[in-house]
Amino acid sequence: AGPPTQADAVMKVIKENGWKTIVGIGDILSIHQETMDLLVKEGPANGFTFIKMPDQFGFDQTDFQPILNKMMEEINKSKPDAVLLYCNFGGAGPLYKGLRALGVTVPIMGSPAAAHPALFGIVGPEAVEGLWVLDSGGIINPPALPDDFPLTAAQLAFTDRYMAKFNQPPDFFAAYGADLVSVAVEALKQAGGADDKAKVAEALINLKDFPALEGIMSFSPDDTSMGVKGQMILFEIKGAQFNFVKVVN
C-alpha cells in the first residue's frame, strides 16, 4: 500500500484512540517519509498534530543512541500521546526497546516494514512486547485474520505453499514478489496472451478489484502505482507473536 493508504490507516488509529499529539520519526525509505508528510498535512483538519522529526537513518544504522537522545528531547518537550516509528524492522526494534528503557510509556506504533519476524532476532521478543504495527494485507500472521476478511483464504493458501517449498513462513518481501507475478499474470489473461504488448499494458492499467496479498488492487490510467486502497491491519506484539487487533481500512 502506498503513502495515502498508509496515512489513512495511521489517521484512523490516531482518531480512534483520541491522540492529539504524535511524534514520528522514519528511516530513509521514501514511502515512510511521504506517509509522515501526509500526516503532518492532514493532522489539523483531523484534530491532531503530527510532529515529524527531521532526522532520518539508513538500513546500516547500528548505533541508535544519538537518535534516541534526539527523540527524548522532542518527547519531553511535546509530551505526545503516542510515538510513530515509521521505519524498517532493523530500526523499529532498537528504538522501541530504547524508548521503553528511557521511561516512555505512551503507545508506540511501527510501519508495515516493521511487521517482520526478524524483529525478534534483533532485540529479542521481550524487548518489543506491546509494540503496535500496521501490516498491508496481514501476511505477518494469516491464521490470526478474521474468517470474513477478503484476503484470509489467499493469505493462508500462499503461506501453506511457501512453507511446503521453503520450510519457513513468508514475509512481506515474499508476498510483494508474489503479487508482482500474480498481477502480471492476470493482465496477460485479460489481454489474451503476451503477443500484443499494448493490449497487455491496457489490461494492466485498467485492472480492477484484483485480490492480491497486499490488498484488493485497482488501477486506472491516472493511478498506476498505488493499486491497494485499503486492507491495512493493526497487530500488537504479545508473547513473541503478532496478534490481530483489527482491520483498519
PDB file of C-alpha atoms in Angstrom:
ATOM      1  CA  ALA A   1       0.000   0.000   0.000  1.00  0.00           C
ATOM      2  CA  GLY A   2       1.236   3.485  -0.853  1.00  0.00           C
ATOM      3  CA  PRO A   3       1.529   6.565   1.373  1.00  0.00           C
ATOM      4  CA  PRO A   4      -2.133   7.694   1.046  1.00  0.00           C
ATOM      5  CA  THR A   5      -3.468   4.305   2.201  1.00  0.00           C
ATOM      6  CA  GLN A   6      -0.897   4.030   4.982  1.00  0.00           C
ATOM      7  CA  ALA A   7      -1.533   7.579   6.168  1.00  0.00           C
ATOM      8  CA  ASP A   8      -5.281   6.914   6.152  1.00  0.00           C
ATOM      9  CA  ALA A   9      -4.738   3.850   8.349  1.00  0.00           C
ATOM     10  CA  VAL A  10      -2.500   5.732  10.784  1.00  0.00           C
ATOM     11  CA  MET A  11      -5.030   8.570  10.991  1.00  0.00           C
ATOM     12  CA  LYS A  12      -7.816   6.131  11.777  1.00  0.00           C
ATOM     13  CA  VAL A  13      -5.779   4.647  14.637  1.00  0.00           C
ATOM     14  CA  ILE A  14      -4.942   8.140  15.905  1.00  0.00           C
ATOM     15  CA  LYS A  15      -8.552   9.309  15.871  1.00  0.00           C
ATOM     16  CA  GLU A  16      -9.973   6.093  17.339  1.00  0.00           C
ATOM     17  CA  ASN A  17      -7.590   6.409  20.297  1.00  0.00           C
ATOM     18  CA  GLY A  18      -8.133  10.127  20.773  1.00  0.00           C
ATOM     19  CA  TRP A  19      -4.465  11.021  20.381  1.00  0.00           C
ATOM     20  CA  LYS A  20      -3.905  14.742  19.941  1.00  0.00           C
ATOM     21  CA  THR A  21      -0.123  14.961  19.642  1.00  0.00           C
ATOM     22  CA  ILE A  22       2.059  12.348  17.954  1.00  0.00           C
ATOM     23  CA  VAL A  23       5.827  12.359  17.473  1.00  0.00           C
ATOM     24  CA  GLY A  24       7.126  10.455  14.468  1.00  0.00           C
ATOM     25  CA  ILE A  25      10.493   9.511  13.055  1.00  0.00           C
ATOM     26  CA  GLY A  26      11.395   7.458   9.997  1.00  0.00           C
ATOM     27  CA  ASP A  27      14.188   5.878   8.043  1.00  0.00           C
ATOM     28  CA  ILE A  28      15.251   6.911   4.551  1.00  0.00           C
ATOM     29  CA  LEU A  29      12.525   4.972   2.708  1.00  0.00           C
ATOM     30  CA  SER A  30      10.524   7.475   0.668  1.00  0.00           C
ATOM     31  CA  ILE A  31       7.236   5.694   1.442  1.00  0.00           C
ATOM     32  CA  HIS A  32       7.826   6.315   5.141  1.00  0.00           C
ATOM     33  CA  GLN A  33       8.760   9.955   4.698  1.00  0.00           C
ATOM     34  CA  GLU A  34       5.837  10.611   2.347  1.00  0.00           C
ATOM     35  CA  THR A  35       3.374   8.933   4.726  1.00  0.00           C
ATOM     36  CA  MET A  36       4.528  11.140   7.583  1.00  0.00           C
ATOM     37  CA  ASP A  37       4.353  14.235   5.371  1.00  0.00           C
ATOM     38  CA  LEU A  38       0.691  13.422   4.737  1.00  0.00           C
ATOM     39  CA  LEU A  39       0.094  13.064   8.477  1.00  0.00           C
ATOM     40  CA  VAL A  40       1.622  16.498   9.071  1.00  0.00           C
ATOM     41  CA  LYS A  41      -0.572  17.971   6.332  1.00  0.00           C
ATOM     42  CA  GLU A  42      -3.835  16.269   7.286  1.00  0.00           C
ATOM     43  CA  GLY A  43      -3.441  16.470  11.054  1.00  0.00           C
ATOM     44  CA  PRO A  44      -5.028  19.889  11.745  1.00  0.00           C
ATOM     45  CA  ALA A  45      -8.191  19.065   9.785  1.00  0.00           C
ATOM     46  CA  ASN A  46      -8.483  15.773  11.672  1.00  0.00           C
ATOM     47  CA  GLY A  47      -7.954  17.073  15.182  1.00  0.00           C
ATOM     48  CA  PHE A  48      -4.339  16.150  15.851  1.00  0.00           C
ATOM     49  CA  THR A  49      -0.803  17.481  15.495  1.00  0.00           C
ATOM     50  CA  PHE A  50       1.821  15.246  13.964  1.00  0.00           C
ATOM     51  CA  ILE A  51       5.390  16.251  14.755  1.00  0.00           C
ATOM     52  CA  LYS A  52       7.695  14.785  12.131  1.00  0.00           C
ATOM     53  CA  MET A  53      11.275  14.753  13.326  1.00  0.00           C
ATOM     54  CA  PRO A  54      13.762  15.831  10.622  1.00  0.00           C
ATOM     55  CA  ASP A  55      16.235  13.087  11.491  1.00  0.00           C
ATOM     56  CA  GLN A  56      16.470  10.063   9.183  1.00  0.00           C
ATOM     57  CA  PHE A  57      18.609   6.943   9.269  1.00  0.00           C
ATOM     58  CA  GLY A  58      19.696   4.264   6.830  1.00  0.00           C
ATOM     59  CA  PHE A  59      19.470   0.490   6.882  1.00  0.00           C
ATOM     60  CA  ASP A  60      23.080   0.249   8.026  1.00  0.00           C
ATOM     61  CA  GLN A  61      22.423   2.177  11.241  1.00  0.00           C
ATOM     62  CA  THR A  62      23.662   0.243  14.281  1.00  0.00           C
ATOM     63  CA  ASP A  63      24.085   2.904  16.968  1.00  0.00           C
ATOM     64  CA  PHE A  64      20.648   4.288  17.772  1.00  0.00           C
ATOM     65  CA  GLN A  65      21.605   6.167  20.916  1.00  0.00           C
ATOM     66  CA  PRO A  66      22.069   9.546  19.175  1.00  0.00           C
ATOM     67  CA  ILE A  67      18.622   9.167  17.601  1.00  0.00           C
ATOM     68  CA  LEU A  68      17.112   8.142  20.923  1.00  0.00           C
ATOM     69  CA  ASN A  69      18.647  11.219  22.548  1.00  0.00           C
ATOM     70  CA  LYS A  70      17.027  13.497  19.969  1.00  0.00           C
ATOM     71  CA  MET A  71      13.722  11.679  20.291  1.00  0.00           C
ATOM     72  CA  MET A  72      13.729  12.085  24.052  1.00  0.00           C
ATOM     73  CA  GLU A  73      14.326  15.810  23.672  1.00  0.00           C
ATOM     74  CA  GLU A  74      11.255  16.087  21.458  1.00  0.00           C
ATOM     75  CA  ILE A  75       9.166  13.753  23.595  1.00  0.00           C
ATOM     76  CA  ASN A  76       9.997  15.634  26.792  1.00  0.00           C
ATOM     77  CA  LYS A  77       9.148  18.915  25.058  1.00  0.00           C
ATOM     78  CA  SER A  78       5.919  18.000  23.287  1.00  0.00           C
ATOM     79  CA  LYS A  79       4.531  15.354  25.698  1.00  0.00           C
ATOM     80  CA  PRO A  80       2.947  13.260  22.916  1.00  0.00           C
ATOM     81  CA  ASP A  81       0.057  10.844  23.318  1.00  0.00           C
ATOM     82  CA  ALA A  82       1.806   8.339  21.037  1.00  0.00           C
ATOM     83  CA  VAL A  83       5.006   7.766  19.070  1.00  0.00           C
ATOM     84  CA  LEU A  84       5.256   6.578  15.475  1.00  0.00           C
ATOM     85  CA  LEU A  85       8.352   4.633  14.432  1.00  0.00           C
ATOM     86  CA  TYR A  86       7.928   4.658  10.667  1.00  0.00           C
ATOM     87  CA  CYS A  87      10.925   2.581   9.749  1.00  0.00           C
ATOM     88  CA  ASN A  88      12.063  -0.934   8.910  1.00  0.00           C
ATOM     89  CA  PHE A  89      12.355  -3.697  11.495  1.00  0.00           C
ATOM     90  CA  GLY A  90      16.086  -3.036  11.904  1.00  0.00           C
ATOM     91  CA  GLY A  91      15.310   0.373  13.349  1.00  0.00           C
ATOM     92  CA  ALA A  92      11.946  -0.242  14.996  1.00  0.00           C
ATOM     93  CA  GLY A  93      13.267  -2.883  17.402  1.00  0.00           C
ATOM     94  CA  PRO A  94      16.193  -0.934  18.883  1.00  0.00           C
ATOM     95  CA  LEU A  95      14.206   2.310  19.018  1.00  0.00           C
ATOM     96  CA  TYR A  96      11.214   0.709  20.738  1.00  0.00           C
ATOM     97  CA  LYS A  97      13.460  -1.060  23.235  1.00  0.00           C
ATOM     98  CA  GLY A  98      15.404   2.139  23.871  1.00  0.00           C
ATOM     99  CA  LEU A  99      12.340   4.324  24.352  1.00  0.00           C
ATOM    100  CA  ARG A 100      10.793   1.914  26.821  1.00  0.00           C
ATOM    101  CA  ALA A 101      14.096   1.716  28.732  1.00  0.00           C
ATOM    102  CA  LEU A 102      14.142   5.510  28.904  1.00  0.00           C
ATOM    103  CA  GLY A 103      10.703   5.566  30.511  1.00  0.00           C
ATOM    104  CA  VAL A 104       8.417   6.300  27.545  1.00  0.00           C
ATOM    105  CA  THR A 105       5.076   4.698  28.366  1.00  0.00           C
ATOM    106  CA  VAL A 106       2.755   6.037  25.637  1.00  0.00           C
ATOM    107  CA  PRO A 107       1.665   3.732  22.794  1.00  0.00           C
ATOM    108  CA  ILE A 108       4.268   3.188  20.080  1.00  0.00           C
ATOM    109  CA  MET A 109       3.335   2.062  16.575  1.00  0.00           C
ATOM    110  CA  GLY A 110       5.503   0.847  13.690  1.00  0.00           C
ATOM    111  CA  SER A 111       5.084   0.766   9.927  1.00  0.00           C
ATOM    112  CA  PRO A 112       4.365  -2.307   7.757  1.00  0.00           C
ATOM    113  CA  ALA A 113       8.136  -2.602   7.272  1.00  0.00           C
ATOM    114  CA  ALA A 114       8.412  -3.375  10.986  1.00  0.00           C
ATOM    115  CA  ALA A 115       5.949  -6.261  10.705  1.00  0.00           C
ATOM    116  CA  HIS A 116       8.633  -8.872  10.199  1.00  0.00           C
ATOM    117  CA  PRO A 117       9.742 -11.849  12.317  1.00  0.00           C
ATOM    118  CA  ALA A 118      13.368 -10.659  12.094  1.00  0.00           C
ATOM    119  CA  LEU A 119      12.348  -8.064  14.657  1.00  0.00           C
ATOM    120  CA  PHE A 120      12.541 -10.741  17.355  1.00  0.00           C
ATOM    121  CA  GLY A 121      16.036 -11.789  16.374  1.00  0.00           C
ATOM    122  CA  ILE A 122      17.385  -8.246  16.510  1.00  0.00           C
ATOM    123  CA  VAL A 123      16.401  -7.300  20.064  1.00  0.00           C
ATOM    124  CA  GLY A 124      14.570 -10.345  21.443  1.00  0.00           C
ATOM    125  CA  PRO A 125      10.779 -10.796  21.636  1.00  0.00           C
ATOM    126  CA  GLU A 126      10.507  -9.465  25.193  1.00  0.00           C
ATOM    127  CA  ALA A 127      12.045  -6.154  24.114  1.00  0.00           C
ATOM    128  CA  VAL A 128       9.238  -5.445  21.622  1.00  0.00           C
ATOM    129  CA  GLU A 129       6.340  -6.659  23.767  1.00  0.00           C
ATOM    130  CA  GLY A 130       3.424  -4.276  23.273  1.00  0.00           C
ATOM    131  CA  LEU A 131       4.615  -2.713  20.012  1.00  0.00           C
ATOM    132  CA  TRP A 132       1.789  -1.987  17.568  1.00  0.00           C
ATOM    133  CA  VAL A 133       2.493  -2.478  13.865  1.00  0.00           C
ATOM    134  CA  LEU A 134       0.477  -1.951  10.738  1.00  0.00           C
ATOM    135  CA  ASP A 135       0.599  -4.587   8.017  1.00  0.00           C
ATOM    136  CA  SER A 136      -0.588  -4.442   4.425  1.00  0.00           C
ATOM    137  CA  GLY A 137      -2.868  -7.414   3.885  1.00  0.00           C
ATOM    138  CA  GLY A 138      -1.969  -9.369   7.028  1.00  0.00           C
ATOM    139  CA  ILE A 139       0.848 -11.579   5.702  1.00  0.00           C
ATOM    140  CA  ILE A 140       2.684 -11.389   9.032  1.00  0.00           C
ATOM    141  CA  ASN A 141       0.140 -13.737  10.636  1.00  0.00           C
ATOM    142  CA  PRO A 142      -2.566 -15.072   8.289  1.00  0.00           C
ATOM    143  CA  PRO A 143      -4.039 -17.593  10.796  1.00  0.00           C
ATOM    144  CA  ALA A 144      -4.971 -14.672  13.048  1.00  0.00           C
ATOM    145  CA  LEU A 145      -7.044 -12.928  10.368  1.00  0.00           C
ATOM    146  CA  PRO A 146     -10.851 -12.979  10.628  1.00  0.00           C
ATOM    147  CA  ASP A 147     -12.619 -15.581   8.511  1.00  0.00           C
ATOM    148  CA  ASP A 148     -14.634 -12.881   6.726  1.00  0.00           C
ATOM    149  CA  PHE A 149     -11.606 -10.762   5.801  1.00  0.00           C
ATOM    150  CA  PRO A 150     -11.408 -10.796   1.952  1.00  0.00           C
ATOM    151  CA  LEU A 151      -7.739 -11.828   1.864  1.00  0.00           C
ATOM    152  CA  THR A 152      -7.711 -14.531   4.541  1.00  0.00           C
ATOM    153  CA  ALA A 153      -8.108 -17.533   2.234  1.00  0.00           C
ATOM    154  CA  ALA A 154      -5.434 -16.284  -0.171  1.00  0.00           C
ATOM    155  CA  GLN A 155      -3.028 -15.480   2.654  1.00  0.00           C
ATOM    156  CA  LEU A 156      -3.444 -18.933   4.202  1.00  0.00           C
ATOM    157  CA  ALA A 157      -3.059 -20.716   0.876  1.00  0.00           C
ATOM    158  CA  PHE A 158       0.082 -18.747  -0.003  1.00  0.00           C
ATOM    159  CA  THR A 159       1.562 -19.431   3.436  1.00  0.00           C
ATOM    160  CA  ASP A 160       0.929 -23.181   3.060  1.00  0.00           C
ATOM    161  CA  ARG A 161       2.588 -23.273  -0.366  1.00  0.00           C
ATOM    162  CA  TYR A 162       5.530 -21.184   0.804  1.00  0.00           C
ATOM    163  CA  MET A 163       6.057 -23.346   3.898  1.00  0.00           C
ATOM    164  CA  ALA A 164       5.986 -26.506   1.787  1.00  0.00           C
ATOM    165  CA  LYS A 165       8.610 -25.054  -0.550  1.00  0.00           C
ATOM    166  CA  PHE A 166      10.946 -23.214   1.839  1.00  0.00           C
ATOM    167  CA  ASN A 167      10.136 -24.648   5.278  1.00  0.00           C
ATOM    168  CA  GLN A 168       9.636 -21.186   6.781  1.00  0.00           C
ATOM    169  CA  PRO A 169       6.760 -18.708   6.761  1.00  0.00           C
ATOM    170  CA  PRO A 170       6.691 -15.971   4.112  1.00  0.00           C
ATOM    171  CA  ASP A 171       7.449 -12.339   4.899  1.00  0.00           C
ATOM    172  CA  PHE A 172       6.236  -9.210   3.160  1.00  0.00           C
ATOM    173  CA  PHE A 173       9.083  -9.417   0.634  1.00  0.00           C
ATOM    174  CA  ALA A 174       7.787 -12.803  -0.492  1.00  0.00           C
ATOM    175  CA  ALA A 175       4.211 -11.559  -0.591  1.00  0.00           C
ATOM    176  CA  TYR A 176       5.072  -8.483  -2.639  1.00  0.00           C
ATOM    177  CA  GLY A 177       7.059 -10.607  -5.077  1.00  0.00           C
ATOM    178  CA  ALA A 178       4.136 -12.977  -5.445  1.00  0.00           C
ATOM    179  CA  ASP A 179       1.812 -10.030  -6.050  1.00  0.00           C
ATOM    180  CA  LEU A 180       4.056  -8.739  -8.815  1.00  0.00           C
ATOM    181  CA  VAL A 181       3.769 -12.055 -10.631  1.00  0.00           C
ATOM    182  CA  SER A 182       0.053 -12.578  -9.991  1.00  0.00           C
ATOM    183  CA  VAL A 183      -0.864  -9.083 -11.218  1.00  0.00           C
ATOM    184  CA  ALA A 184       1.191  -9.590 -14.374  1.00  0.00           C
ATOM    185  CA  VAL A 185      -0.423 -12.983 -14.982  1.00  0.00           C
ATOM    186  CA  GLU A 186      -3.910 -11.528 -14.564  1.00  0.00           C
ATOM    187  CA  ALA A 187      -3.144  -8.771 -17.065  1.00  0.00           C
ATOM    188  CA  LEU A 188      -1.865 -11.370 -19.532  1.00  0.00           C
ATOM    189  CA  LYS A 189      -5.036 -13.403 -19.103  1.00  0.00           C
ATOM    190  CA  GLN A 190      -7.240 -10.383 -19.736  1.00  0.00           C
ATOM    191  CA  ALA A 191      -5.152  -9.428 -22.773  1.00  0.00           C
ATOM    192  CA  GLY A 192      -5.406 -12.926 -24.201  1.00  0.00           C
ATOM    193  CA  GLY A 193      -1.674 -13.563 -24.059  1.00  0.00           C
ATOM    194  CA  ALA A 194       1.632 -11.740 -24.323  1.00  0.00           C
ATOM    195  CA  ASP A 195       1.783 -11.114 -28.083  1.00  0.00           C
ATOM    196  CA  ASP A 196       0.110  -7.694 -28.074  1.00  0.00           C
ATOM    197  CA  LYS A 197       2.124  -5.557 -25.645  1.00  0.00           C
ATOM    198  CA  ALA A 198      -0.202  -2.571 -25.943  1.00  0.00           C
ATOM    199  CA  LYS A 199      -3.147  -4.771 -25.037  1.00  0.00           C
ATOM    200  CA  VAL A 200      -1.291  -6.152 -22.017  1.00  0.00           C
ATOM    201  CA  ALA A 201      -0.438  -2.632 -20.856  1.00  0.00           C
ATOM    202  CA  GLU A 202      -4.056  -1.549 -21.280  1.00  0.00           C
ATOM    203  CA  ALA A 203      -5.273  -4.531 -19.267  1.00  0.00           C
ATOM    204  CA  LEU A 204      -2.764  -3.795 -16.517  1.00  0.00           C
ATOM    205  CA  ILE A 205      -3.588  -0.111 -16.047  1.00  0.00           C
ATOM    206  CA  ASN A 206      -7.303  -0.888 -16.025  1.00  0.00           C
ATOM    207  CA  LEU A 207      -7.127  -3.832 -13.616  1.00  0.00           C
ATOM    208  CA  LYS A 208      -9.981  -3.648 -11.091  1.00  0.00           C
ATOM    209  CA  ASP A 209     -10.663  -5.338  -7.748  1.00  0.00           C
ATOM    210  CA  PHE A 210      -7.905  -7.916  -8.069  1.00  0.00           C
ATOM    211  CA  PRO A 211      -7.331  -9.814  -4.779  1.00  0.00           C
ATOM    212  CA  ALA A 212      -3.583  -9.660  -4.168  1.00  0.00           C
ATOM    213  CA  LEU A 213      -1.768 -10.483  -0.926  1.00  0.00           C
ATOM    214  CA  GLU A 214      -1.164  -6.785  -0.195  1.00  0.00           C
ATOM    215  CA  GLY A 215      -4.834  -5.984  -0.632  1.00  0.00           C
ATOM    216  CA  ILE A 216      -7.504  -5.529  -3.276  1.00  0.00           C
ATOM    217  CA  MET A 217      -5.760  -3.884  -6.232  1.00  0.00           C
ATOM    218  CA  SER A 218      -7.326  -1.490  -8.717  1.00  0.00           C
ATOM    219  CA  PHE A 219      -5.552   0.708 -11.246  1.00  0.00           C
ATOM    220  CA  SER A 220      -6.515   3.383 -13.738  1.00  0.00           C
ATOM    221  CA  PRO A 221      -4.635   5.278 -16.475  1.00  0.00           C
ATOM    222  CA  ASP A 222      -4.156   8.123 -13.990  1.00  0.00           C
ATOM    223  CA  ASP A 223      -3.279   5.923 -10.997  1.00  0.00           C
ATOM    224  CA  THR A 224      -0.813   3.231 -11.945  1.00  0.00           C
ATOM    225  CA  SER A 225       1.483   2.896  -8.938  1.00  0.00           C
ATOM    226  CA  MET A 226      -0.619   2.510  -5.788  1.00  0.00           C
ATOM    227  CA  GLY A 227      -3.269  -0.050  -6.580  1.00  0.00           C
ATOM    228  CA  VAL A 228      -4.002  -1.091  -2.997  1.00  0.00           C
ATOM    229  CA  LYS A 229      -6.540   1.238  -1.386  1.00  0.00           C
ATOM    230  CA  GLY A 230      -7.100  -0.491   1.943  1.00  0.00           C
ATOM    231  CA  GLN A 231      -6.753  -3.770   3.844  1.00  0.00           C
ATOM    232  CA  MET A 232      -4.312  -2.365   6.394  1.00  0.00           C
ATOM    233  CA  ILE A 233      -4.262  -4.499   9.547  1.00  0.00           C
ATOM    234  CA  LEU A 234      -3.235  -3.491  13.069  1.00  0.00           C
ATOM    235  CA  PHE A 235      -1.284  -6.094  15.050  1.00  0.00           C
ATOM    236  CA  GLU A 236       0.138  -5.973  18.569  1.00  0.00           C
ATOM    237  CA  ILE A 237       3.170  -7.988  19.613  1.00  0.00           C
ATOM    238  CA  LYS A 238       2.433 -10.212  22.593  1.00  0.00           C
ATOM    239  CA  GLY A 239       4.312 -13.334  23.618  1.00  0.00           C
ATOM    240  CA  ALA A 240       6.561 -13.276  20.543  1.00  0.00           C
ATOM    241  CA  GLN A 241       3.513 -13.266  18.262  1.00  0.00           C
ATOM    242  CA  PHE A 242       1.894 -10.693  16.031  1.00  0.00           C
ATOM    243  CA  ASN A 243      -1.623 -10.668  17.464  1.00  0.00           C
ATOM    244  CA  PHE A 244      -4.513  -9.414  15.362  1.00  0.00           C
ATOM    245  CA  VAL A 245      -6.167  -6.274  16.712  1.00  0.00           C
ATOM    246  CA  LYS A 246      -8.398  -5.061  13.887  1.00  0.00           C
ATOM    247  CA  VAL A 247      -8.830  -4.289  10.203  1.00  0.00           C
ATOM    248  CA  VAL A 248      -8.133  -0.560   9.977  1.00  0.00           C
ATOM    249  CA  ASN A 249      -9.162   0.421   6.433  1.00  0.00           C
TER     250      ASN A 249
END
